[in-house]
Amino acid sequence: MKIMMSAGEASGDMHAAAVAAELKRIMPEADIFGMGGADMRKSGVRIIYDIENLGIIGVVEVIRHIPFFFRLRAFLKKAMVEEKPDVLVCVDYPGFNMKLAHVAKELGIPVIYYIAPTIWAWNKGRAKNIVRDVEQVASIFPFEAEAYRKAGARVTFVGHPLADTVKPSMSFEEAMKYFHGDPSRKRVLLMPGSRKNEVAGLLPMMLEAAKKLEEKERCQFFIPRASTIPKDMLLGIIGNTSLSIEITEGHQYDLMHICTACVASSGTATLETALMELPTVLVYRLAPVTWFLANLLVHVKYAGLPNLLLNREVTPELLQDRANADNIVSILLPWLEDEKKREKNVEEIREVRKALGSGGAVHRVAELIIKTAGAVHGK
């Protein structure tokens, strides 16, 4: 059985890697190849295009790179023609993967979409393309599955993979030792994203907030490096500073376990911090044109997944002009200074895990892939 996967950024690489590892556990002989990163490679995926150079978001940013994406799609189409996979598994990265799914459909290769386009949030027109090109949507949210069913897509609700994977592997004491945590300081996590333009836009603002926090409360800051972000880039932005800052590698949930509070880019990170019961402020900025279009097209009240799941703001959101150092400090500082205020937020975000339901998502996705690929062989 030959399985092709396509993931375009760090979070997709992580989710695809978990599925690949489960596929290898069930079917050790399976040949899994495709576009991905370090996590997929560790899980036994034969990487034909490394995603380290990807990480573009927003209408303006994507337009500049259209010729590149055409070349990349042509390269992956050539791989499909030569390798003849039994199934293509698209993981997130909808702007690119939906076009790749259409290529696969035209070649007669069935497509499974995992971490599917958010038709419930915006661009409902994408649903008709999913119905046309995708054999099965492996849906991670109950409200998402319902939206796809209404659109006429073939959908299986598999649950959210983070319900299984987001948990510490060390005790608090072990994690403190591993990360050189200072018990005399408040420990603050800075998560500027997994795309280079996100990091370039958000990390300087986070560092400015860190300096202001340090004036009020002794803090130790941690920046977990995404696999798609070179360490030199982080060091270049941090520069010379008197702040206590550690750039960390791996064991991200153990790091969350020892931190007091977090400031994070919008995305999967805010769901992970909620599951780890870590009070977090969400920040995000887009290019002005992209922000204008987003306001026209997006049909949901919140940007953060924890807030969407619970239909209320349990993870404070600072978007566009509101995303600045002073506003970050105004939210974080009460959590650092007053344990009761921090605990109140912890109680609220604790409900996120209940909302995600039972685990087992990764196994269900792997079974769906095997069933779909097996149908090609008449098994």
mmCIF file of C-alpha atoms in Angstrom:
data_model
loop_
_atom_site.group_PDB
_atom_site.id
_atom_site.type_symbol
_atom_site.label_atom_id
_atom_site.label_comp_id
_atom_site.label_asym_id
_atom_site.label_seq_id
_atom_site.Cartn_x
_atom_site.Cartn_y
_atom_site.Cartn_z
ATOM 1 C CA MET A 1 0.000 0.000 0.000
ATOM 2 C CA LYS A 2 1.356 3.394 -1.037
ATOM 3 C CA ILE A 3 0.151 6.521 0.750
ATOM 4 C CA MET A 4 1.004 10.112 -0.192
ATOM 5 C CA MET A 5 0.711 12.906 2.391
ATOM 6 C CA SER A 6 0.765 16.674 1.975
ATOM 7 C CA ALA A 7 1.340 19.015 4.933
ATOM 8 C CA GLY A 8 2.498 22.610 4.511
ATOM 9 C CA GLU A 9 3.342 23.961 7.967
ATOM 10 C CA ALA A 10 4.554 22.893 11.410
ATOM 11 C CA SER A 11 1.152 22.029 12.926
ATOM 12 C CA GLY A 12 0.150 20.017 9.854
ATOM 13 C CA ASP A 13 3.515 18.249 9.934
ATOM 14 C CA MET A 14 2.850 17.289 13.570
ATOM 15 C CA HIS A 15 -0.663 15.962 12.875
ATOM 16 C CA ALA A 16 0.427 14.099 9.729
ATOM 17 C CA ALA A 17 3.370 12.576 11.616
ATOM 18 C CA ALA A 18 1.062 11.149 14.291
ATOM 19 C CA VAL A 19 -1.133 9.540 11.633
ATOM 20 C CA ALA A 20 1.907 8.215 9.754
ATOM 21 C CA ALA A 21 3.264 6.631 12.933
ATOM 22 C CA GLU A 22 -0.100 4.946 13.551
ATOM 23 C CA LEU A 23 -0.233 3.719 9.937
ATOM 24 C CA LYS A 24 3.260 2.242 10.329
ATOM 25 C CA ARG A 25 2.158 0.565 13.563
ATOM 26 C CA ILE A 26 -0.852 -1.039 11.874
ATOM 27 C CA MET A 27 0.856 -1.714 8.514
ATOM 28 C CA PRO A 28 4.675 -1.663 8.861
ATOM 29 C CA GLU A 29 5.062 -2.421 5.153
ATOM 30 C CA ALA A 30 3.136 0.692 4.033
ATOM 31 C CA ASP A 31 5.137 3.077 1.805
ATOM 32 C CA ILE A 32 4.340 6.620 2.986
ATOM 33 C CA PHE A 33 5.816 9.605 1.153
ATOM 34 C CA GLY A 34 5.061 13.242 0.408
ATOM 35 C CA MET A 35 5.516 16.870 1.398
ATOM 36 C CA GLY A 36 6.244 17.534 5.053
ATOM 37 C CA GLY A 37 8.841 18.307 7.666
ATOM 38 C CA ALA A 38 11.002 16.907 10.442
ATOM 39 C CA ASP A 39 8.177 15.284 12.431
ATOM 40 C CA MET A 40 6.878 13.338 9.411
ATOM 41 C CA ARG A 41 10.414 12.234 8.556
ATOM 42 C CA LYS A 42 10.868 10.893 12.113
ATOM 43 C CA SER A 43 7.612 8.950 11.726
ATOM 44 C CA GLY A 44 8.935 7.098 8.688
ATOM 45 C CA VAL A 45 7.579 9.311 5.898
ATOM 46 C CA ARG A 46 9.780 9.586 2.799
ATOM 47 C CA ILE A 47 9.938 13.372 2.364
ATOM 48 C CA ILE A 48 10.087 14.453 -1.285
ATOM 49 C CA TYR A 49 9.681 18.168 -0.496
ATOM 50 C CA ASP A 50 10.713 19.686 2.838
ATOM 51 C CA ILE A 51 8.348 22.419 4.064
ATOM 52 C CA GLU A 52 10.995 24.448 5.892
ATOM 53 C CA ASN A 53 10.810 27.126 3.192
ATOM 54 C CA LEU A 54 7.018 27.382 3.283
ATOM 55 C CA GLY A 55 5.044 29.479 5.745
ATOM 56 C CA ILE A 56 3.184 32.162 3.830
ATOM 57 C CA ILE A 57 -0.163 33.523 4.967
ATOM 58 C CA GLY A 58 -2.594 36.175 3.833
ATOM 59 C CA VAL A 59 -3.828 37.302 0.432
ATOM 60 C CA VAL A 60 -1.050 39.824 -0.206
ATOM 61 C CA GLU A 61 1.708 37.447 0.887
ATOM 62 C CA VAL A 62 0.391 34.535 -1.209
ATOM 63 C CA ILE A 63 -0.005 36.633 -4.379
ATOM 64 C CA ARG A 64 3.722 37.399 -4.332
ATOM 65 C CA HIS A 65 4.499 33.672 -4.308
ATOM 66 C CA ILE A 66 2.005 32.374 -6.911
ATOM 67 C CA PRO A 67 4.691 31.249 -9.427
ATOM 68 C CA PHE A 68 6.417 29.261 -6.690
ATOM 69 C CA PHE A 69 3.198 27.472 -5.724
ATOM 70 C CA PHE A 70 2.501 26.594 -9.372
ATOM 71 C CA ARG A 71 5.952 24.992 -9.615
ATOM 72 C CA LEU A 72 5.463 23.111 -6.344
ATOM 73 C CA ARG A 73 2.083 21.761 -7.441
ATOM 74 C CA ALA A 74 3.562 20.641 -10.771
ATOM 75 C CA PHE A 75 6.371 18.881 -8.899
ATOM 76 C CA LEU A 76 3.925 17.001 -6.656
ATOM 77 C CA LYS A 77 1.705 16.118 -9.633
ATOM 78 C CA LYS A 78 4.743 14.579 -11.339
ATOM 79 C CA ALA A 79 5.376 12.583 -8.144
ATOM 80 C CA MET A 80 1.767 11.308 -8.161
ATOM 81 C CA VAL A 81 2.074 10.238 -11.797
ATOM 82 C CA GLU A 82 5.350 8.410 -11.166
ATOM 83 C CA GLU A 83 4.607 6.931 -7.717
ATOM 84 C CA LYS A 84 0.915 6.097 -8.290
ATOM 85 C CA PRO A 85 -0.209 6.331 -4.633
ATOM 86 C CA ASP A 86 -3.370 4.508 -3.545
ATOM 87 C CA VAL A 87 -4.558 7.576 -1.642
ATOM 88 C CA LEU A 88 -3.577 11.217 -1.052
ATOM 89 C CA VAL A 89 -3.946 12.520 2.508
ATOM 90 C CA CYS A 90 -4.141 16.326 2.638
ATOM 91 C CA VAL A 91 -3.479 17.819 6.063
ATOM 92 C CA ASP A 92 -4.555 21.444 6.646
ATOM 93 C CA TYR A 93 -2.846 24.090 4.399
ATOM 94 C CA PRO A 94 -6.072 24.581 2.404
ATOM 95 C CA GLY A 95 -4.978 27.252 -0.078
ATOM 96 C CA PHE A 96 -2.506 24.790 -1.570
ATOM 97 C CA ASN A 97 -3.904 21.393 -0.628
ATOM 98 C CA MET A 98 -7.348 21.968 -2.143
ATOM 99 C CA LYS A 99 -5.719 22.535 -5.540
ATOM 100 C CA LEU A 100 -3.552 19.468 -5.015
ATOM 101 C CA ALA A 101 -6.688 17.456 -4.156
ATOM 102 C CA HIS A 102 -8.180 18.480 -7.509
ATOM 103 C CA VAL A 103 -5.028 17.296 -9.286
ATOM 104 C CA ALA A 104 -5.300 13.929 -7.498
ATOM 105 C CA LYS A 105 -8.990 13.622 -8.385
ATOM 106 C CA GLU A 106 -8.192 14.168 -12.060
ATOM 107 C CA LEU A 107 -5.540 11.449 -11.826
ATOM 108 C CA GLY A 108 -8.046 9.042 -10.260
ATOM 109 C CA ILE A 109 -6.394 9.081 -6.825
ATOM 110 C CA PRO A 110 -8.860 9.189 -3.887
ATOM 111 C CA VAL A 111 -8.322 12.040 -1.413
ATOM 112 C CA ILE A 112 -8.802 12.161 2.351
ATOM 113 C CA TYR A 113 -8.744 15.617 3.913
ATOM 114 C CA TYR A 114 -7.674 15.752 7.562
ATOM 115 C CA ILE A 115 -7.767 19.116 9.405
ATOM 116 C CA ALA A 116 -10.086 20.305 6.654
ATOM 117 C CA PRO A 117 -10.755 23.856 5.387
ATOM 118 C CA THR A 118 -12.852 25.891 7.804
ATOM 119 C CA ILE A 119 -15.962 26.262 5.652
ATOM 120 C CA TRP A 120 -17.897 26.950 8.875
ATOM 121 C CA ALA A 121 -15.827 30.100 9.434
ATOM 122 C CA TRP A 122 -15.381 31.567 5.990
ATOM 123 C CA ASN A 123 -15.292 30.836 2.257
ATOM 124 C CA LYS A 124 -18.293 28.519 2.223
ATOM 125 C CA GLY A 125 -17.761 28.303 -1.537
ATOM 126 C CA ARG A 126 -14.896 25.906 -0.842
ATOM 127 C CA ALA A 127 -17.433 23.281 0.226
ATOM 128 C CA LYS A 128 -18.466 22.542 -3.368
ATOM 129 C CA ASN A 129 -14.816 21.851 -4.281
ATOM 130 C CA ILE A 130 -14.492 19.509 -1.300
ATOM 131 C CA VAL A 131 -17.641 17.673 -2.425
ATOM 132 C CA ARG A 132 -16.198 17.436 -5.951
ATOM 133 C CA ASP A 133 -12.622 16.370 -5.141
ATOM 134 C CA VAL A 134 -12.478 14.701 -1.715
ATOM 135 C CA GLU A 135 -13.461 11.109 -1.012
ATOM 136 C CA GLN A 136 -13.642 11.583 2.773
ATOM 137 C CA VAL A 137 -13.350 14.533 5.140
ATOM 138 C CA ALA A 138 -11.888 13.401 8.473
ATOM 139 C CA SER A 139 -13.512 16.052 10.655
ATOM 140 C CA ILE A 140 -12.051 17.122 14.018
ATOM 141 C CA PHE A 141 -14.936 19.218 15.399
ATOM 142 C CA PRO A 142 -18.610 18.220 15.772
ATOM 143 C CA PHE A 143 -19.842 21.567 14.374
ATOM 144 C CA GLU A 144 -17.440 21.197 11.436
ATOM 145 C CA ALA A 145 -18.719 17.699 10.596
ATOM 146 C CA GLU A 146 -22.287 19.013 10.580
ATOM 147 C CA ALA A 147 -21.340 21.890 8.247
ATOM 148 C CA TYR A 148 -19.724 19.473 5.796
ATOM 149 C CA ARG A 149 -22.691 17.095 5.904
ATOM 150 C CA LYS A 150 -25.039 19.975 5.084
ATOM 151 C CA ALA A 151 -22.778 20.859 2.154
ATOM 152 C CA GLY A 152 -23.088 17.314 0.795
ATOM 153 C CA ALA A 153 -19.563 16.093 1.538
ATOM 154 C CA ARG A 154 -18.708 12.568 2.651
ATOM 155 C CA VAL A 155 -17.527 13.171 6.204
ATOM 156 C CA THR A 156 -16.439 11.089 9.192
ATOM 157 C CA PHE A 157 -16.166 12.748 12.607
ATOM 158 C CA VAL A 158 -12.879 11.413 14.013
ATOM 159 C CA GLY A 159 -12.441 13.746 17.003
ATOM 160 C CA HIS A 160 -9.538 16.073 17.697
ATOM 161 C CA PRO A 161 -6.033 14.552 17.892
ATOM 162 C CA LEU A 162 -4.939 16.956 20.611
ATOM 163 C CA ALA A 163 -7.378 15.312 23.033
ATOM 164 C CA ASP A 164 -4.946 12.361 23.015
ATOM 165 C CA THR A 165 -1.586 14.011 22.650
ATOM 166 C CA VAL A 166 -1.672 17.160 24.806
ATOM 167 C CA LYS A 167 -0.342 16.007 28.157
ATOM 168 C CA PRO A 168 2.979 16.340 29.970
ATOM 169 C CA SER A 169 5.542 13.542 29.825
ATOM 170 C CA MET A 170 7.434 14.755 32.922
ATOM 171 C CA SER A 171 6.520 15.721 36.462
ATOM 172 C CA PHE A 172 6.543 19.437 37.285
ATOM 173 C CA GLU A 173 9.866 19.011 39.112
ATOM 174 C CA GLU A 174 11.445 17.104 36.206
ATOM 175 C CA ALA A 175 10.280 19.732 33.711
ATOM 176 C CA MET A 176 11.606 22.574 35.867
ATOM 177 C CA LYS A 177 15.001 20.890 35.920
ATOM 178 C CA TYR A 178 14.935 20.085 32.177
ATOM 179 C CA PHE A 179 14.117 23.678 31.182
ATOM 180 C CA HIS A 180 16.230 25.306 33.919
ATOM 181 C CA GLY A 181 13.075 26.863 35.338
ATOM 182 C CA ASP A 182 13.635 29.510 38.000
ATOM 183 C CA PRO A 183 11.164 28.965 40.900
ATOM 184 C CA SER A 184 11.732 32.534 42.101
ATOM 185 C CA ARG A 185 10.375 34.002 38.841
ATOM 186 C CA LYS A 186 7.060 33.906 36.982
ATOM 187 C CA ARG A 187 7.578 31.805 33.876
ATOM 188 C CA VAL A 188 6.034 33.212 30.693
ATOM 189 C CA LEU A 189 5.753 31.396 27.368
ATOM 190 C CA LEU A 190 6.127 33.371 24.116
ATOM 191 C CA MET A 191 4.744 31.544 21.057
ATOM 192 C CA PRO A 192 5.086 33.785 17.967
ATOM 193 C CA GLY A 193 4.006 31.132 15.437
ATOM 194 C CA SER A 194 5.409 28.627 12.978
ATOM 195 C CA ARG A 195 5.541 30.848 9.879
ATOM 196 C CA LYS A 196 8.496 33.151 9.303
ATOM 197 C CA ASN A 197 6.342 36.198 8.545
ATOM 198 C CA GLU A 198 4.298 35.567 11.726
ATOM 199 C CA VAL A 199 7.442 35.429 13.839
ATOM 200 C CA ALA A 200 8.901 38.538 12.200
ATOM 201 C CA GLY A 201 5.679 40.437 12.852
ATOM 202 C CA LEU A 202 4.744 39.187 16.323
ATOM 203 C CA LEU A 203 7.942 38.364 18.227
ATOM 204 C CA PRO A 204 9.209 41.990 18.471
ATOM 205 C CA MET A 205 5.846 42.984 19.984
ATOM 206 C CA MET A 206 6.009 40.058 22.428
ATOM 207 C CA LEU A 207 9.534 41.053 23.460
ATOM 208 C CA GLU A 208 8.395 44.636 24.026
ATOM 209 C CA ALA A 209 5.627 43.284 26.267
ATOM 210 C CA ALA A 210 8.190 41.090 28.050
ATOM 211 C CA LYS A 211 10.304 44.154 28.895
ATOM 212 C CA LYS A 212 7.255 45.931 30.316
ATOM 213 C CA LEU A 213 6.291 42.844 32.355
ATOM 214 C CA GLU A 214 9.808 42.587 33.755
ATOM 215 C CA GLU A 215 9.452 46.119 35.150
ATOM 216 C CA LYS A 216 6.493 44.929 37.251
ATOM 217 C CA GLU A 217 7.312 41.286 38.029
ATOM 218 C CA ARG A 218 10.487 39.174 37.868
ATOM 219 C CA CYS A 219 9.965 36.838 34.908
ATOM 220 C CA GLN A 220 11.673 34.091 32.982
ATOM 221 C CA PHE A 221 10.669 33.863 29.308
ATOM 222 C CA PHE A 222 10.651 30.811 27.046
ATOM 223 C CA ILE A 223 10.333 30.651 23.255
ATOM 224 C CA PRO A 224 9.686 27.120 21.893
ATOM 225 C CA ARG A 225 11.200 27.001 18.393
ATOM 226 C CA ALA A 226 8.910 25.611 15.686
ATOM 227 C CA SER A 227 10.707 23.221 13.311
ATOM 228 C CA THR A 228 9.985 25.636 10.430
ATOM 229 C CA ILE A 229 11.769 28.561 12.125
ATOM 230 C CA PRO A 230 15.604 28.734 12.056
ATOM 231 C CA LYS A 231 17.162 29.392 15.454
ATOM 232 C CA ASP A 232 19.291 32.149 13.933
ATOM 233 C CA MET A 233 16.118 34.020 13.002
ATOM 234 C CA LEU A 234 14.924 33.980 16.629
ATOM 235 C CA LEU A 235 18.339 35.031 17.926
ATOM 236 C CA GLY A 236 18.465 37.853 15.383
ATOM 237 C CA ILE A 237 15.119 39.256 16.565
ATOM 238 C CA ILE A 238 15.939 38.828 20.263
ATOM 239 C CA GLY A 239 19.328 40.528 19.902
ATOM 240 C CA ASN A 240 21.143 41.720 23.025
ATOM 241 C CA THR A 241 18.761 41.889 25.961
ATOM 242 C CA SER A 242 18.855 41.831 29.732
ATOM 243 C CA LEU A 243 15.739 39.636 29.776
ATOM 244 C CA SER A 244 16.007 36.018 30.879
ATOM 245 C CA ILE A 245 15.000 34.241 27.637
ATOM 246 C CA GLU A 246 15.432 30.577 26.762
ATOM 247 C CA ILE A 247 14.873 29.206 23.230
ATOM 248 C CA THR A 248 13.673 25.642 23.737
ATOM 249 C CA GLU A 249 13.520 22.507 21.590
ATOM 250 C CA GLY A 250 10.918 19.788 22.098
ATOM 251 C CA HIS A 251 8.858 18.718 25.127
ATOM 252 C CA GLN A 252 6.521 21.645 24.484
ATOM 253 C CA TYR A 253 3.712 20.368 26.724
ATOM 254 C CA ASP A 254 6.133 19.898 29.612
ATOM 255 C CA LEU A 255 7.192 23.500 29.071
ATOM 256 C CA MET A 256 3.556 24.642 29.172
ATOM 257 C CA HIS A 257 3.133 22.635 32.378
ATOM 258 C CA ILE A 258 5.689 24.787 34.260
ATOM 259 C CA CYS A 259 4.657 28.175 32.866
ATOM 260 C CA THR A 260 2.441 30.718 34.608
ATOM 261 C CA ALA A 261 1.000 32.401 31.513
ATOM 262 C CA CYS A 262 1.461 32.600 27.759
ATOM 263 C CA VAL A 263 1.132 34.967 24.814
ATOM 264 C CA ALA A 264 0.566 33.090 21.548
ATOM 265 C CA SER A 265 -0.110 33.603 17.885
ATOM 266 C CA SER A 266 -3.594 32.586 16.753
ATOM 267 C CA GLY A 267 -3.772 28.933 15.729
ATOM 268 C CA THR A 268 -3.387 25.454 17.173
ATOM 269 C CA ALA A 269 -1.126 26.751 19.961
ATOM 270 C CA THR A 270 -4.039 28.377 21.788
ATOM 271 C CA LEU A 271 -5.948 25.084 21.811
ATOM 272 C CA GLU A 272 -2.854 23.319 23.160
ATOM 273 C CA THR A 273 -2.345 25.864 25.941
ATOM 274 C CA ALA A 274 -6.039 25.604 26.881
ATOM 275 C CA LEU A 275 -5.751 21.813 27.114
ATOM 276 C CA MET A 276 -2.661 22.295 29.299
ATOM 277 C CA GLU A 277 -4.679 24.731 31.473
ATOM 278 C CA LEU A 278 -2.237 27.560 30.767
ATOM 279 C CA PRO A 279 -3.811 31.056 30.737
ATOM 280 C CA THR A 280 -3.074 32.566 27.338
ATOM 281 C CA VAL A 281 -3.594 35.804 25.475
ATOM 282 C CA LEU A 282 -4.026 35.368 21.713
ATOM 283 C CA VAL A 283 -2.425 37.954 19.427
ATOM 284 C CA TYR A 284 -2.508 38.303 15.664
ATOM 285 C CA ARG A 285 -1.872 40.805 12.900
ATOM 286 C CA LEU A 286 -2.430 40.544 9.153
ATOM 287 C CA ALA A 287 -1.455 42.782 6.245
ATOM 288 C CA PRO A 288 -4.041 45.626 6.050
ATOM 289 C CA VAL A 289 -5.580 44.336 2.796
ATOM 290 C CA THR A 290 -5.818 40.797 4.187
ATOM 291 C CA TRP A 291 -7.420 42.097 7.393
ATOM 292 C CA PHE A 292 -9.974 44.093 5.379
ATOM 293 C CA LEU A 293 -10.908 41.019 3.326
ATOM 294 C CA ALA A 294 -11.042 38.828 6.438
ATOM 295 C CA ASN A 295 -13.589 41.171 8.007
ATOM 296 C CA LEU A 296 -15.750 40.794 4.906
ATOM 297 C CA LEU A 297 -15.406 37.021 4.583
ATOM 298 C CA VAL A 298 -15.124 35.567 8.090
ATOM 299 C CA HIS A 299 -18.435 34.536 9.628
ATOM 300 C CA VAL A 300 -17.435 33.633 13.188
ATOM 301 C CA LYS A 301 -17.337 35.679 16.364
ATOM 302 C CA TYR A 302 -13.906 34.530 17.586
ATOM 303 C CA ALA A 303 -10.453 33.808 16.165
ATOM 304 C CA GLY A 304 -9.325 31.399 18.897
ATOM 305 C CA LEU A 305 -10.311 27.724 18.840
ATOM 306 C CA PRO A 306 -10.974 27.583 22.618
ATOM 307 C CA ASN A 307 -13.413 30.480 22.232
ATOM 308 C CA LEU A 308 -15.100 28.936 19.199
ATOM 309 C CA LEU A 309 -15.534 25.624 21.023
ATOM 310 C CA LEU A 310 -17.102 27.208 24.100
ATOM 311 C CA ASN A 311 -18.796 30.109 22.257
ATOM 312 C CA ARG A 312 -17.351 32.657 24.672
ATOM 313 C CA GLU A 313 -13.982 34.364 25.184
ATOM 314 C CA VAL A 314 -11.976 32.279 27.646
ATOM 315 C CA THR A 315 -8.732 33.033 25.791
ATOM 316 C CA PRO A 316 -8.514 36.841 25.459
ATOM 317 C CA GLU A 317 -8.012 37.952 21.855
ATOM 318 C CA LEU A 318 -5.933 40.924 20.690
ATOM 319 C CA LEU A 319 -6.267 41.288 16.927
ATOM 320 C CA GLN A 320 -4.747 43.787 14.490
ATOM 321 C CA ASP A 321 -4.573 47.295 16.068
ATOM 322 C CA ARG A 322 -5.398 45.911 19.527
ATOM 323 C CA ALA A 323 -2.367 43.601 19.319
ATOM 324 C CA ASN A 324 0.270 45.680 21.089
ATOM 325 C CA ALA A 325 2.618 45.395 24.068
ATOM 326 C CA ASP A 326 0.516 47.505 26.464
ATOM 327 C CA ASN A 327 -2.622 45.431 25.881
ATOM 328 C CA ILE A 328 -0.680 42.179 26.295
ATOM 329 C CA VAL A 329 0.677 43.394 29.631
ATOM 330 C CA SER A 330 -2.759 44.519 30.830
ATOM 331 C CA ILE A 331 -4.057 40.945 30.403
ATOM 332 C CA LEU A 332 -0.989 38.961 31.510
ATOM 333 C CA LEU A 333 0.002 40.984 34.570
ATOM 334 C CA PRO A 334 -3.110 40.188 36.689
ATOM 335 C CA TRP A 335 -2.498 36.461 36.080
ATOM 336 C CA LEU A 336 1.095 36.866 37.249
ATOM 337 C CA GLU A 337 0.305 39.015 40.295
ATOM 338 C CA ASP A 338 -2.947 37.448 41.540
ATOM 339 C CA GLU A 339 -3.246 33.662 41.772
ATOM 340 C CA LYS A 340 -7.033 33.895 42.233
ATOM 341 C CA LYS A 341 -7.441 35.714 38.915
ATOM 342 C CA ARG A 342 -5.207 33.180 37.230
ATOM 343 C CA GLU A 343 -7.141 30.256 38.733
ATOM 344 C CA LYS A 344 -10.422 31.760 37.549
ATOM 345 C CA ASN A 345 -9.145 31.627 33.961
ATOM 346 C CA VAL A 346 -7.833 28.072 34.475
ATOM 347 C CA GLU A 347 -11.328 26.980 35.550
ATOM 348 C CA GLU A 348 -12.781 28.458 32.364
ATOM 349 C CA ILE A 349 -10.287 26.911 29.942
ATOM 350 C CA ARG A 350 -10.611 23.545 31.714
ATOM 351 C CA GLU A 351 -13.933 23.182 29.894
ATOM 352 C CA VAL A 352 -12.166 23.037 26.517
ATOM 353 C CA ARG A 353 -11.030 19.437 27.051
ATOM 354 C CA LYS A 354 -14.602 18.378 27.846
ATOM 355 C CA ALA A 355 -15.818 20.071 24.661
ATOM 356 C CA LEU A 356 -13.355 18.122 22.482
ATOM 357 C CA GLY A 357 -14.805 14.771 23.549
ATOM 358 C CA SER A 358 -13.108 11.381 23.719
ATOM 359 C CA GLY A 359 -9.714 10.589 22.222
ATOM 360 C CA GLY A 360 -8.709 8.114 19.521
ATOM 361 C CA ALA A 361 -8.736 10.530 16.564
ATOM 362 C CA VAL A 362 -5.368 9.507 15.129
ATOM 363 C CA HIS A 363 -6.303 5.806 15.096
ATOM 364 C CA ARG A 364 -9.650 6.558 13.427
ATOM 365 C CA VAL A 365 -7.929 8.631 10.707
ATOM 366 C CA ALA A 366 -5.410 5.843 10.066
ATOM 367 C CA GLU A 367 -8.240 3.298 9.726
ATOM 368 C CA LEU A 368 -10.081 5.596 7.321
ATOM 369 C CA ILE A 369 -6.939 5.931 5.168
ATOM 370 C CA ILE A 370 -6.380 2.167 5.095
ATOM 371 C CA LYS A 371 -10.022 1.543 4.200
ATOM 372 C CA THR A 372 -9.924 4.121 1.381
ATOM 373 C CA ALA A 373 -6.582 2.904 0.019
ATOM 374 C CA GLY A 374 -7.728 -0.706 0.365
ATOM 375 C CA ALA A 375 -10.767 0.015 -1.804
ATOM 376 C CA VAL A 376 -8.346 0.818 -4.643
ATOM 377 C CA HIS A 377 -7.069 -2.746 -4.412
ATOM 378 C CA GLY A 378 -10.561 -4.158 -3.977
ATOM 379 C CA LYS A 379 -9.759 -5.236 -0.411
#
